Short mmCIF file of N, CA and C in Angstrom, two decimals:
data_model
loop_
_atom_site.label_atom_id
_atom_site.label_comp_id
_atom_site.label_asym_id
_atom_site.label_seq_id
_atom_site.Cartn_x
_atom_site.Cartn_y
_atom_site.Cartn_z
N THR A 49 -23.39 -14.89 4.19
CA THR A 49 -22.19 -14.21 3.76
C THR A 49 -22.46 -12.71 3.70
N GLN A 50 -21.50 -11.93 4.13
CA GLN A 50 -21.64 -10.49 4.14
C GLN A 50 -21.05 -9.93 2.86
N PRO A 51 -21.62 -8.83 2.36
CA PRO A 51 -21.06 -8.23 1.14
C PRO A 51 -19.59 -7.89 1.34
N GLY A 52 -18.76 -8.32 0.42
CA GLY A 52 -17.34 -7.99 0.48
C GLY A 52 -16.53 -8.85 1.41
N GLY A 53 -17.14 -9.81 2.08
CA GLY A 53 -16.37 -10.66 2.98
C GLY A 53 -17.26 -11.67 3.68
N THR A 54 -16.63 -12.59 4.38
CA THR A 54 -17.37 -13.63 5.08
C THR A 54 -17.35 -13.35 6.58
N LYS A 55 -18.12 -14.14 7.31
CA LYS A 55 -18.12 -14.03 8.78
C LYS A 55 -16.71 -14.32 9.31
N ASN A 56 -16.02 -15.25 8.67
CA ASN A 56 -14.64 -15.55 9.09
C ASN A 56 -13.73 -14.33 8.88
N ASP A 57 -13.95 -13.59 7.79
CA ASP A 57 -13.17 -12.37 7.56
C ASP A 57 -13.42 -11.37 8.69
N PHE A 58 -14.69 -11.20 9.03
CA PHE A 58 -15.03 -10.28 10.12
C PHE A 58 -14.29 -10.69 11.39
N GLU A 59 -14.37 -11.96 11.75
CA GLU A 59 -13.74 -12.43 12.99
C GLU A 59 -12.23 -12.26 12.94
N LEU A 60 -11.62 -12.49 11.80
CA LEU A 60 -10.18 -12.30 11.64
C LEU A 60 -9.82 -10.83 11.86
N TYR A 61 -10.53 -9.93 11.18
CA TYR A 61 -10.25 -8.50 11.32
C TYR A 61 -10.54 -8.02 12.74
N TRP A 62 -11.65 -8.47 13.30
CA TRP A 62 -11.99 -8.06 14.67
C TRP A 62 -10.92 -8.59 15.64
N GLY A 63 -10.45 -9.81 15.44
CA GLY A 63 -9.41 -10.35 16.31
C GLY A 63 -8.17 -9.47 16.33
N LYS A 64 -7.77 -9.01 15.14
CA LYS A 64 -6.60 -8.12 15.05
C LYS A 64 -6.88 -6.78 15.74
N LEU A 65 -8.08 -6.24 15.51
CA LEU A 65 -8.44 -4.97 16.15
C LEU A 65 -8.53 -5.12 17.66
N CYS A 66 -9.10 -6.22 18.13
CA CYS A 66 -9.24 -6.47 19.56
C CYS A 66 -7.86 -6.55 20.23
N GLU A 67 -6.94 -7.26 19.60
CA GLU A 67 -5.57 -7.32 20.11
C GLU A 67 -4.96 -5.93 20.19
N ALA A 68 -5.20 -5.13 19.18
CA ALA A 68 -4.66 -3.77 19.16
C ALA A 68 -5.27 -2.92 20.27
N LEU A 69 -6.58 -3.05 20.49
CA LEU A 69 -7.22 -2.29 21.56
C LEU A 69 -6.59 -2.65 22.91
N HIS A 70 -6.35 -3.93 23.10
CA HIS A 70 -5.70 -4.37 24.34
C HIS A 70 -4.29 -3.78 24.45
N ASP A 71 -3.53 -3.85 23.35
CA ASP A 71 -2.17 -3.30 23.36
C ASP A 71 -2.18 -1.80 23.64
N ILE A 72 -3.13 -1.10 23.09
CA ILE A 72 -3.22 0.35 23.34
C ILE A 72 -3.49 0.61 24.82
N HIS A 73 -4.41 -0.13 25.40
CA HIS A 73 -4.72 0.05 26.83
C HIS A 73 -3.56 -0.30 27.73
N THR A 74 -2.75 -1.25 27.32
CA THR A 74 -1.62 -1.67 28.16
C THR A 74 -0.32 -0.95 27.79
N HIS A 75 -0.44 0.09 27.00
CA HIS A 75 0.70 0.94 26.60
C HIS A 75 1.75 0.16 25.82
N ASN A 76 1.30 -0.77 24.98
CA ASN A 76 2.19 -1.56 24.13
C ASN A 76 1.88 -1.31 22.66
N ALA A 77 1.60 -0.08 22.31
CA ALA A 77 1.17 0.24 20.95
C ALA A 77 2.33 0.58 20.01
N GLY A 78 3.54 0.52 20.52
CA GLY A 78 4.69 0.94 19.73
C GLY A 78 4.89 0.19 18.43
N ASN A 79 4.52 -1.08 18.40
CA ASN A 79 4.75 -1.88 17.20
C ASN A 79 3.50 -2.02 16.33
N LEU A 80 2.42 -1.34 16.70
CA LEU A 80 1.18 -1.46 15.92
C LEU A 80 1.28 -0.68 14.61
N SER A 81 0.70 -1.25 13.57
CA SER A 81 0.58 -0.55 12.31
C SER A 81 -0.81 0.07 12.24
N PHE A 82 -0.90 1.36 12.52
CA PHE A 82 -2.20 2.01 12.54
C PHE A 82 -2.83 2.01 11.15
N GLU A 83 -2.02 2.05 10.12
CA GLU A 83 -2.54 1.99 8.76
C GLU A 83 -3.22 0.64 8.50
N GLN A 84 -2.58 -0.43 8.92
CA GLN A 84 -3.16 -1.76 8.73
C GLN A 84 -4.44 -1.92 9.56
N LEU A 85 -4.42 -1.42 10.80
CA LEU A 85 -5.60 -1.52 11.66
C LEU A 85 -6.75 -0.70 11.07
N TYR A 86 -6.44 0.47 10.54
CA TYR A 86 -7.46 1.28 9.87
C TYR A 86 -8.08 0.48 8.72
N ARG A 87 -7.23 -0.23 7.95
CA ARG A 87 -7.74 -1.03 6.83
C ARG A 87 -8.66 -2.15 7.30
N PHE A 88 -8.34 -2.76 8.43
CA PHE A 88 -9.22 -3.81 8.96
C PHE A 88 -10.60 -3.23 9.28
N ALA A 89 -10.62 -2.09 9.95
CA ALA A 89 -11.91 -1.45 10.27
C ALA A 89 -12.63 -1.04 8.99
N TYR A 90 -11.88 -0.52 8.03
CA TYR A 90 -12.44 -0.11 6.74
C TYR A 90 -13.11 -1.30 6.06
N LYS A 91 -12.43 -2.43 6.03
CA LYS A 91 -12.98 -3.63 5.39
C LYS A 91 -14.24 -4.12 6.10
N ILE A 92 -14.24 -4.04 7.42
CA ILE A 92 -15.42 -4.46 8.18
C ILE A 92 -16.62 -3.59 7.82
N VAL A 93 -16.41 -2.29 7.73
CA VAL A 93 -17.51 -1.38 7.38
C VAL A 93 -17.98 -1.66 5.95
N LEU A 94 -17.04 -1.90 5.04
CA LEU A 94 -17.43 -2.23 3.66
C LEU A 94 -18.23 -3.52 3.59
N MET A 95 -18.00 -4.43 4.55
CA MET A 95 -18.74 -5.69 4.61
C MET A 95 -20.15 -5.49 5.19
N LYS A 96 -20.51 -4.24 5.45
CA LYS A 96 -21.79 -3.90 6.06
C LYS A 96 -21.91 -4.46 7.48
N SER A 97 -20.77 -4.49 8.19
CA SER A 97 -20.74 -4.99 9.57
C SER A 97 -20.32 -3.90 10.54
N GLY A 98 -20.58 -2.64 10.17
CA GLY A 98 -20.22 -1.52 11.05
C GLY A 98 -20.91 -1.59 12.40
N ALA A 99 -22.18 -1.97 12.41
CA ALA A 99 -22.92 -2.05 13.67
C ALA A 99 -22.28 -3.08 14.59
N GLN A 100 -21.89 -4.19 14.02
CA GLN A 100 -21.27 -5.25 14.81
C GLN A 100 -19.92 -4.79 15.36
N LEU A 101 -19.14 -4.09 14.55
CA LEU A 101 -17.86 -3.56 15.01
C LEU A 101 -18.08 -2.54 16.12
N TYR A 102 -19.01 -1.64 15.92
CA TYR A 102 -19.34 -0.61 16.91
C TYR A 102 -19.69 -1.27 18.25
N ASP A 103 -20.55 -2.28 18.18
CA ASP A 103 -20.98 -2.98 19.39
C ASP A 103 -19.82 -3.72 20.06
N ARG A 104 -18.98 -4.33 19.26
CA ARG A 104 -17.84 -5.08 19.82
C ARG A 104 -16.86 -4.13 20.53
N VAL A 105 -16.64 -2.96 19.94
CA VAL A 105 -15.72 -2.00 20.57
C VAL A 105 -16.31 -1.54 21.91
N THR A 106 -17.60 -1.22 21.93
CA THR A 106 -18.20 -0.77 23.19
C THR A 106 -18.22 -1.90 24.23
N GLU A 107 -18.45 -3.14 23.79
CA GLU A 107 -18.38 -4.28 24.72
C GLU A 107 -16.97 -4.45 25.27
N PHE A 108 -15.97 -4.32 24.39
CA PHE A 108 -14.58 -4.43 24.82
C PHE A 108 -14.28 -3.41 25.91
N GLU A 109 -14.69 -2.16 25.67
CA GLU A 109 -14.40 -1.09 26.64
C GLU A 109 -15.13 -1.33 27.96
N GLY A 110 -16.38 -1.76 27.90
CA GLY A 110 -17.12 -2.06 29.13
C GLY A 110 -16.46 -3.16 29.93
N LYS A 111 -15.99 -4.19 29.24
CA LYS A 111 -15.30 -5.30 29.90
C LYS A 111 -13.97 -4.82 30.48
N TRP A 112 -13.27 -3.95 29.75
CA TRP A 112 -12.00 -3.41 30.24
C TRP A 112 -12.23 -2.67 31.56
N PHE A 113 -13.26 -1.84 31.61
CA PHE A 113 -13.57 -1.12 32.86
C PHE A 113 -13.86 -2.08 34.00
N ALA A 114 -14.71 -3.07 33.71
CA ALA A 114 -15.13 -4.01 34.75
C ALA A 114 -13.95 -4.84 35.29
N GLU A 115 -13.04 -5.23 34.41
CA GLU A 115 -11.97 -6.13 34.82
C GLU A 115 -10.67 -5.44 35.20
N GLN A 116 -10.39 -4.28 34.58
CA GLN A 116 -9.09 -3.65 34.77
C GLN A 116 -9.11 -2.36 35.58
N VAL A 117 -10.22 -1.64 35.55
CA VAL A 117 -10.26 -0.33 36.22
C VAL A 117 -11.02 -0.40 37.54
N MET A 118 -12.18 -1.03 37.54
CA MET A 118 -13.00 -1.01 38.75
C MET A 118 -12.41 -1.79 39.92
N PRO A 119 -11.79 -2.95 39.73
CA PRO A 119 -11.24 -3.64 40.91
C PRO A 119 -10.23 -2.80 41.70
N PRO A 120 -9.22 -2.20 41.05
CA PRO A 120 -8.30 -1.38 41.86
C PRO A 120 -8.97 -0.11 42.40
N MET A 121 -9.94 0.44 41.66
CA MET A 121 -10.64 1.62 42.17
C MET A 121 -11.48 1.25 43.39
N SER A 122 -12.16 0.13 43.31
CA SER A 122 -12.98 -0.33 44.44
C SER A 122 -12.12 -0.54 45.68
N ALA A 123 -10.90 -1.01 45.48
CA ALA A 123 -10.00 -1.23 46.62
C ALA A 123 -9.64 0.09 47.30
N LEU A 124 -9.64 1.19 46.55
CA LEU A 124 -9.32 2.50 47.13
C LEU A 124 -10.51 3.14 47.83
N ILE A 125 -11.71 2.70 47.47
CA ILE A 125 -12.92 3.28 48.08
C ILE A 125 -13.26 2.44 49.31
N THR A 126 -12.59 2.78 50.37
CA THR A 126 -12.76 2.06 51.63
C THR A 126 -13.90 2.70 52.43
N LYS A 127 -14.32 1.99 53.47
CA LYS A 127 -15.35 2.56 54.36
C LYS A 127 -14.84 3.85 54.98
N ASN A 128 -13.53 3.92 55.27
CA ASN A 128 -12.98 5.16 55.84
C ASN A 128 -13.10 6.32 54.86
N LEU A 129 -12.79 6.09 53.58
CA LEU A 129 -12.90 7.16 52.60
C LEU A 129 -14.34 7.63 52.49
N VAL A 130 -15.28 6.70 52.44
CA VAL A 130 -16.70 7.06 52.35
C VAL A 130 -17.13 7.81 53.60
N SER A 131 -16.75 7.31 54.76
CA SER A 131 -17.21 7.97 55.98
C SER A 131 -16.55 9.33 56.17
N ILE A 132 -15.30 9.48 55.72
CA ILE A 132 -14.62 10.78 55.81
C ILE A 132 -15.32 11.79 54.90
N THR A 133 -15.52 11.41 53.67
CA THR A 133 -15.97 12.38 52.67
C THR A 133 -17.47 12.59 52.64
N LEU A 134 -18.24 11.55 52.92
CA LEU A 134 -19.69 11.68 52.77
C LEU A 134 -20.46 11.60 54.08
N ASP A 135 -19.92 10.89 55.04
CA ASP A 135 -20.66 10.73 56.30
C ASP A 135 -20.12 11.61 57.41
N GLY A 136 -19.05 12.35 57.12
CA GLY A 136 -18.49 13.28 58.10
C GLY A 136 -18.01 12.61 59.37
N ALA A 137 -17.41 11.45 59.24
CA ALA A 137 -16.96 10.69 60.41
C ALA A 137 -15.85 11.42 61.13
N PRO A 138 -16.03 11.65 62.43
CA PRO A 138 -14.97 12.29 63.22
C PRO A 138 -13.92 11.26 63.62
N GLY A 139 -12.81 11.73 64.14
CA GLY A 139 -11.81 10.84 64.70
C GLY A 139 -10.79 10.31 63.71
N ILE A 140 -10.86 10.72 62.46
CA ILE A 140 -9.85 10.28 61.49
C ILE A 140 -8.92 11.45 61.26
N SER A 141 -7.64 11.20 61.40
CA SER A 141 -6.66 12.28 61.36
C SER A 141 -6.64 12.95 59.97
N VAL A 142 -6.21 14.19 59.98
CA VAL A 142 -6.07 14.95 58.73
C VAL A 142 -5.07 14.27 57.81
N VAL A 143 -4.02 13.71 58.38
CA VAL A 143 -3.00 13.03 57.58
C VAL A 143 -3.63 11.84 56.85
N GLU A 144 -4.46 11.05 57.56
CA GLU A 144 -5.11 9.90 56.92
C GLU A 144 -6.13 10.36 55.89
N ARG A 145 -6.89 11.41 56.22
CA ARG A 145 -7.86 11.95 55.26
C ARG A 145 -7.16 12.37 53.98
N ARG A 146 -6.08 13.12 54.14
CA ARG A 146 -5.35 13.62 52.97
C ARG A 146 -4.80 12.45 52.15
N ALA A 147 -4.20 11.48 52.81
CA ALA A 147 -3.59 10.35 52.11
C ALA A 147 -4.64 9.54 51.35
N LEU A 148 -5.75 9.22 52.00
CA LEU A 148 -6.81 8.45 51.35
C LEU A 148 -7.38 9.21 50.15
N GLY A 149 -7.66 10.49 50.35
CA GLY A 149 -8.23 11.31 49.29
C GLY A 149 -7.29 11.47 48.11
N GLU A 150 -6.02 11.76 48.40
CA GLU A 150 -5.06 11.96 47.31
C GLU A 150 -4.86 10.69 46.50
N LYS A 151 -4.77 9.56 47.17
CA LYS A 151 -4.57 8.29 46.47
C LYS A 151 -5.75 8.00 45.54
N PHE A 152 -6.96 8.21 46.04
CA PHE A 152 -8.16 7.98 45.24
C PHE A 152 -8.20 8.94 44.04
N LEU A 153 -7.97 10.24 44.29
CA LEU A 153 -8.01 11.22 43.21
C LEU A 153 -6.95 10.95 42.16
N ARG A 154 -5.76 10.55 42.60
CA ARG A 154 -4.69 10.23 41.66
C ARG A 154 -5.09 9.06 40.76
N PHE A 155 -5.73 8.05 41.34
CA PHE A 155 -6.16 6.90 40.55
C PHE A 155 -7.22 7.29 39.53
N VAL A 156 -8.20 8.10 39.93
CA VAL A 156 -9.25 8.53 39.01
C VAL A 156 -8.64 9.34 37.88
N ARG A 157 -7.75 10.26 38.21
CA ARG A 157 -7.10 11.08 37.18
C ARG A 157 -6.30 10.22 36.20
N THR A 158 -5.51 9.31 36.73
CA THR A 158 -4.70 8.43 35.87
C THR A 158 -5.60 7.55 35.00
N SER A 159 -6.67 7.04 35.57
CA SER A 159 -7.62 6.21 34.80
C SER A 159 -8.22 7.02 33.66
N TRP A 160 -8.61 8.26 33.95
CA TRP A 160 -9.18 9.12 32.92
C TRP A 160 -8.16 9.43 31.83
N GLU A 161 -6.95 9.80 32.24
CA GLU A 161 -5.91 10.13 31.26
C GLU A 161 -5.59 8.93 30.37
N ASN A 162 -5.49 7.75 30.97
CA ASN A 162 -5.21 6.54 30.19
C ASN A 162 -6.35 6.24 29.22
N HIS A 163 -7.58 6.37 29.70
CA HIS A 163 -8.73 6.09 28.85
C HIS A 163 -8.80 7.10 27.70
N ASN A 164 -8.62 8.36 28.00
CA ASN A 164 -8.70 9.40 26.98
C ASN A 164 -7.62 9.20 25.91
N MET A 165 -6.40 8.87 26.35
CA MET A 165 -5.31 8.62 25.40
C MET A 165 -5.65 7.41 24.52
N ALA A 166 -6.13 6.35 25.14
CA ALA A 166 -6.48 5.14 24.38
C ALA A 166 -7.62 5.42 23.41
N MET A 167 -8.60 6.20 23.81
CA MET A 167 -9.74 6.47 22.94
C MET A 167 -9.35 7.37 21.77
N ASN A 168 -8.39 8.26 21.98
CA ASN A 168 -7.89 9.06 20.86
C ASN A 168 -7.21 8.17 19.83
N MET A 169 -6.42 7.21 20.29
CA MET A 169 -5.76 6.28 19.37
C MET A 169 -6.79 5.39 18.68
N ASN A 170 -7.77 4.92 19.44
CA ASN A 170 -8.83 4.08 18.86
C ASN A 170 -9.62 4.86 17.81
N ALA A 171 -9.88 6.13 18.08
CA ALA A 171 -10.63 6.94 17.13
C ALA A 171 -9.87 7.06 15.81
N ASP A 172 -8.55 7.13 15.87
CA ASP A 172 -7.75 7.16 14.64
C ASP A 172 -7.91 5.87 13.84
N ILE A 173 -7.84 4.75 14.54
CA ILE A 173 -7.98 3.45 13.89
C ILE A 173 -9.38 3.28 13.30
N LEU A 174 -10.38 3.75 14.04
CA LEU A 174 -11.78 3.51 13.67
C LEU A 174 -12.42 4.70 12.95
N MET A 175 -11.60 5.55 12.38
CA MET A 175 -12.09 6.75 11.70
C MET A 175 -13.12 6.40 10.62
N TYR A 176 -12.88 5.34 9.87
CA TYR A 176 -13.83 4.99 8.80
C TYR A 176 -15.14 4.47 9.38
N LEU A 177 -15.10 3.88 10.54
CA LEU A 177 -16.33 3.46 11.22
C LEU A 177 -17.21 4.68 11.46
N ASP A 178 -16.61 5.77 11.90
CA ASP A 178 -17.37 7.00 12.12
C ASP A 178 -17.94 7.53 10.81
N ARG A 179 -17.11 7.56 9.77
CA ARG A 179 -17.55 8.12 8.48
C ARG A 179 -18.52 7.21 7.74
N GLY A 180 -18.21 5.92 7.72
CA GLY A 180 -18.98 5.00 6.90
C GLY A 180 -20.14 4.34 7.60
N TYR A 181 -20.19 4.42 8.92
CA TYR A 181 -21.29 3.79 9.63
C TYR A 181 -22.02 4.77 10.54
N CYS A 182 -21.30 5.41 11.45
CA CYS A 182 -21.95 6.26 12.47
C CYS A 182 -22.75 7.41 11.85
N GLU A 183 -22.14 8.13 10.92
CA GLU A 183 -22.83 9.26 10.30
C GLU A 183 -24.06 8.80 9.53
N ASP A 184 -23.94 7.70 8.80
CA ASP A 184 -25.06 7.21 8.00
C ASP A 184 -26.19 6.66 8.86
N ASN A 185 -25.88 6.19 10.05
CA ASN A 185 -26.87 5.56 10.92
C ASN A 185 -27.21 6.40 12.14
N ARG A 186 -26.78 7.65 12.13
CA ARG A 186 -27.08 8.60 13.20
C ARG A 186 -26.69 8.06 14.58
N ARG A 187 -25.50 7.47 14.64
CA ARG A 187 -24.95 6.99 15.90
C ARG A 187 -23.85 7.96 16.31
N PRO A 188 -23.65 8.17 17.61
CA PRO A 188 -22.55 9.03 18.04
C PRO A 188 -21.22 8.43 17.58
N SER A 189 -20.23 9.27 17.41
CA SER A 189 -18.90 8.77 17.02
C SER A 189 -18.43 7.75 18.05
N ILE A 190 -17.54 6.88 17.64
CA ILE A 190 -17.02 5.86 18.55
C ILE A 190 -16.27 6.55 19.69
N TYR A 191 -15.61 7.66 19.42
CA TYR A 191 -14.92 8.40 20.48
C TYR A 191 -15.92 8.90 21.52
N ALA A 192 -16.99 9.55 21.07
CA ALA A 192 -18.00 10.07 22.01
C ALA A 192 -18.62 8.93 22.81
N THR A 193 -18.88 7.83 22.14
CA THR A 193 -19.48 6.69 22.83
C THR A 193 -18.55 6.13 23.89
N THR A 194 -17.28 5.97 23.55
CA THR A 194 -16.35 5.37 24.51
C THR A 194 -16.01 6.33 25.65
N ILE A 195 -16.04 7.62 25.39
CA ILE A 195 -15.85 8.59 26.48
C ILE A 195 -17.06 8.53 27.42
N GLY A 196 -18.25 8.40 26.84
CA GLY A 196 -19.46 8.23 27.65
C GLY A 196 -19.42 6.96 28.48
N LEU A 197 -18.76 5.94 27.98
CA LEU A 197 -18.64 4.69 28.73
C LEU A 197 -17.86 4.89 30.03
N PHE A 198 -16.89 5.80 30.03
CA PHE A 198 -16.16 6.10 31.26
C PHE A 198 -17.14 6.66 32.30
N ARG A 199 -17.97 7.58 31.86
CA ARG A 199 -18.98 8.15 32.75
C ARG A 199 -19.90 7.05 33.29
N ASP A 200 -20.40 6.21 32.39
CA ASP A 200 -21.40 5.21 32.78
C ASP A 200 -20.81 4.04 33.55
N ASN A 201 -19.61 3.59 33.17
CA ASN A 201 -19.02 2.41 33.80
C ASN A 201 -18.11 2.71 34.97
N ILE A 202 -17.71 3.96 35.12
CA ILE A 202 -16.84 4.33 36.23
C ILE A 202 -17.56 5.32 37.15
N LEU A 203 -17.82 6.52 36.65
CA LEU A 203 -18.34 7.57 37.51
C LEU A 203 -19.74 7.28 38.05
N ARG A 204 -20.57 6.62 37.29
CA ARG A 204 -21.94 6.33 37.74
C ARG A 204 -22.06 4.95 38.38
N LYS A 205 -20.94 4.29 38.57
CA LYS A 205 -20.94 2.94 39.13
C LYS A 205 -21.23 3.00 40.63
N ASN A 206 -22.17 2.20 41.08
CA ASN A 206 -22.49 2.13 42.49
C ASN A 206 -21.61 1.08 43.14
N LEU A 207 -21.06 1.43 44.27
CA LEU A 207 -20.16 0.52 44.97
C LEU A 207 -20.78 0.07 46.28
N GLY A 208 -21.81 -0.72 46.20
CA GLY A 208 -22.50 -1.21 47.39
C GLY A 208 -21.60 -1.96 48.35
N ALA A 209 -20.45 -2.42 47.87
CA ALA A 209 -19.54 -3.19 48.73
C ALA A 209 -19.02 -2.38 49.91
N THR A 210 -19.04 -1.07 49.82
CA THR A 210 -18.55 -0.23 50.91
C THR A 210 -19.61 -0.07 52.00
N GLY A 211 -20.76 -0.67 51.80
CA GLY A 211 -21.84 -0.54 52.77
C GLY A 211 -22.62 0.75 52.56
N SER A 212 -22.34 1.44 51.48
CA SER A 212 -23.03 2.70 51.20
C SER A 212 -23.79 2.56 49.89
N ASN A 213 -24.56 3.57 49.60
CA ASN A 213 -25.32 3.57 48.36
C ASN A 213 -24.85 4.70 47.45
N TYR A 214 -23.56 4.99 47.48
CA TYR A 214 -23.01 6.09 46.73
C TYR A 214 -22.40 5.61 45.42
N ASP A 215 -22.48 6.48 44.40
CA ASP A 215 -21.79 6.24 43.15
C ASP A 215 -20.36 6.74 43.29
N VAL A 216 -19.49 6.30 42.39
CA VAL A 216 -18.11 6.77 42.38
C VAL A 216 -18.10 8.30 42.26
N PHE A 217 -19.00 8.87 41.44
CA PHE A 217 -19.03 10.32 41.29
C PHE A 217 -19.32 11.02 42.60
N ASP A 218 -20.23 10.48 43.41
CA ASP A 218 -20.53 11.07 44.72
C ASP A 218 -19.27 11.11 45.58
N ILE A 219 -18.54 10.00 45.57
CA ILE A 219 -17.32 9.91 46.38
C ILE A 219 -16.24 10.83 45.81
N LEU A 220 -16.13 10.88 44.49
CA LEU A 220 -15.16 11.75 43.84
C LEU A 220 -15.44 13.21 44.19
N ASN A 221 -16.67 13.63 44.04
CA ASN A 221 -17.05 15.00 44.34
C ASN A 221 -16.78 15.35 45.81
N ALA A 222 -17.19 14.47 46.71
CA ALA A 222 -16.99 14.72 48.14
C ALA A 222 -15.50 14.73 48.50
N THR A 223 -14.72 13.88 47.85
CA THR A 223 -13.28 13.83 48.12
C THR A 223 -12.62 15.13 47.66
N ILE A 224 -13.00 15.63 46.51
CA ILE A 224 -12.45 16.91 46.03
C ILE A 224 -12.79 18.03 47.02
N ILE A 225 -14.03 18.11 47.43
CA ILE A 225 -14.44 19.14 48.41
C ILE A 225 -13.67 18.98 49.71
N ASP A 226 -13.52 17.75 50.20
CA ASP A 226 -12.77 17.50 51.43
C ASP A 226 -11.33 17.95 51.29
N GLN A 227 -10.70 17.64 50.15
CA GLN A 227 -9.31 18.04 49.93
C GLN A 227 -9.19 19.57 49.90
N ILE A 228 -10.15 20.23 49.27
CA ILE A 228 -10.15 21.70 49.24
C ILE A 228 -10.31 22.26 50.67
N ASN A 229 -11.23 21.69 51.42
CA ASN A 229 -11.45 22.15 52.80
C ASN A 229 -10.22 22.00 53.68
N MET A 230 -9.44 20.97 53.43
CA MET A 230 -8.21 20.79 54.23
C MET A 230 -7.18 21.82 53.84
#
């Protein structure tokens, strides 16, 4: 049994928080009670389960990237995009280069904006986690951690499926340069 609550209490509170994280990511946060969600996180930290909550939030975000962000991003990173931007493949029209590059850049920007908005909302809900757990245990804030997850799970992700050994960041950087050159 945890101080101030049971394992069942933790799972109940985490279940509510997990549902809220999903709703925030899917832009269905209109009916959420941020005060109540804050209280759930507060109670978890008081139960001395801050580490477990911290880990569950980071696991949730990693799974979100793997299941919701990377599949559509991977679909945009075609062999043509890689060969245009990184391998300097001739014979692809400027119109196709521009279209492929713009579509990819738009998706990365939208993914970042959505993630940043969601993490700001999550940081509000998990404010007590930062104060009552992160500061005392010298862990980065949940916001800093989840922003870093975008870097690690998206930008540094290797997409071997394209037949290349490039990370998303390599393709992003080359696409930006290619768009500027055009």
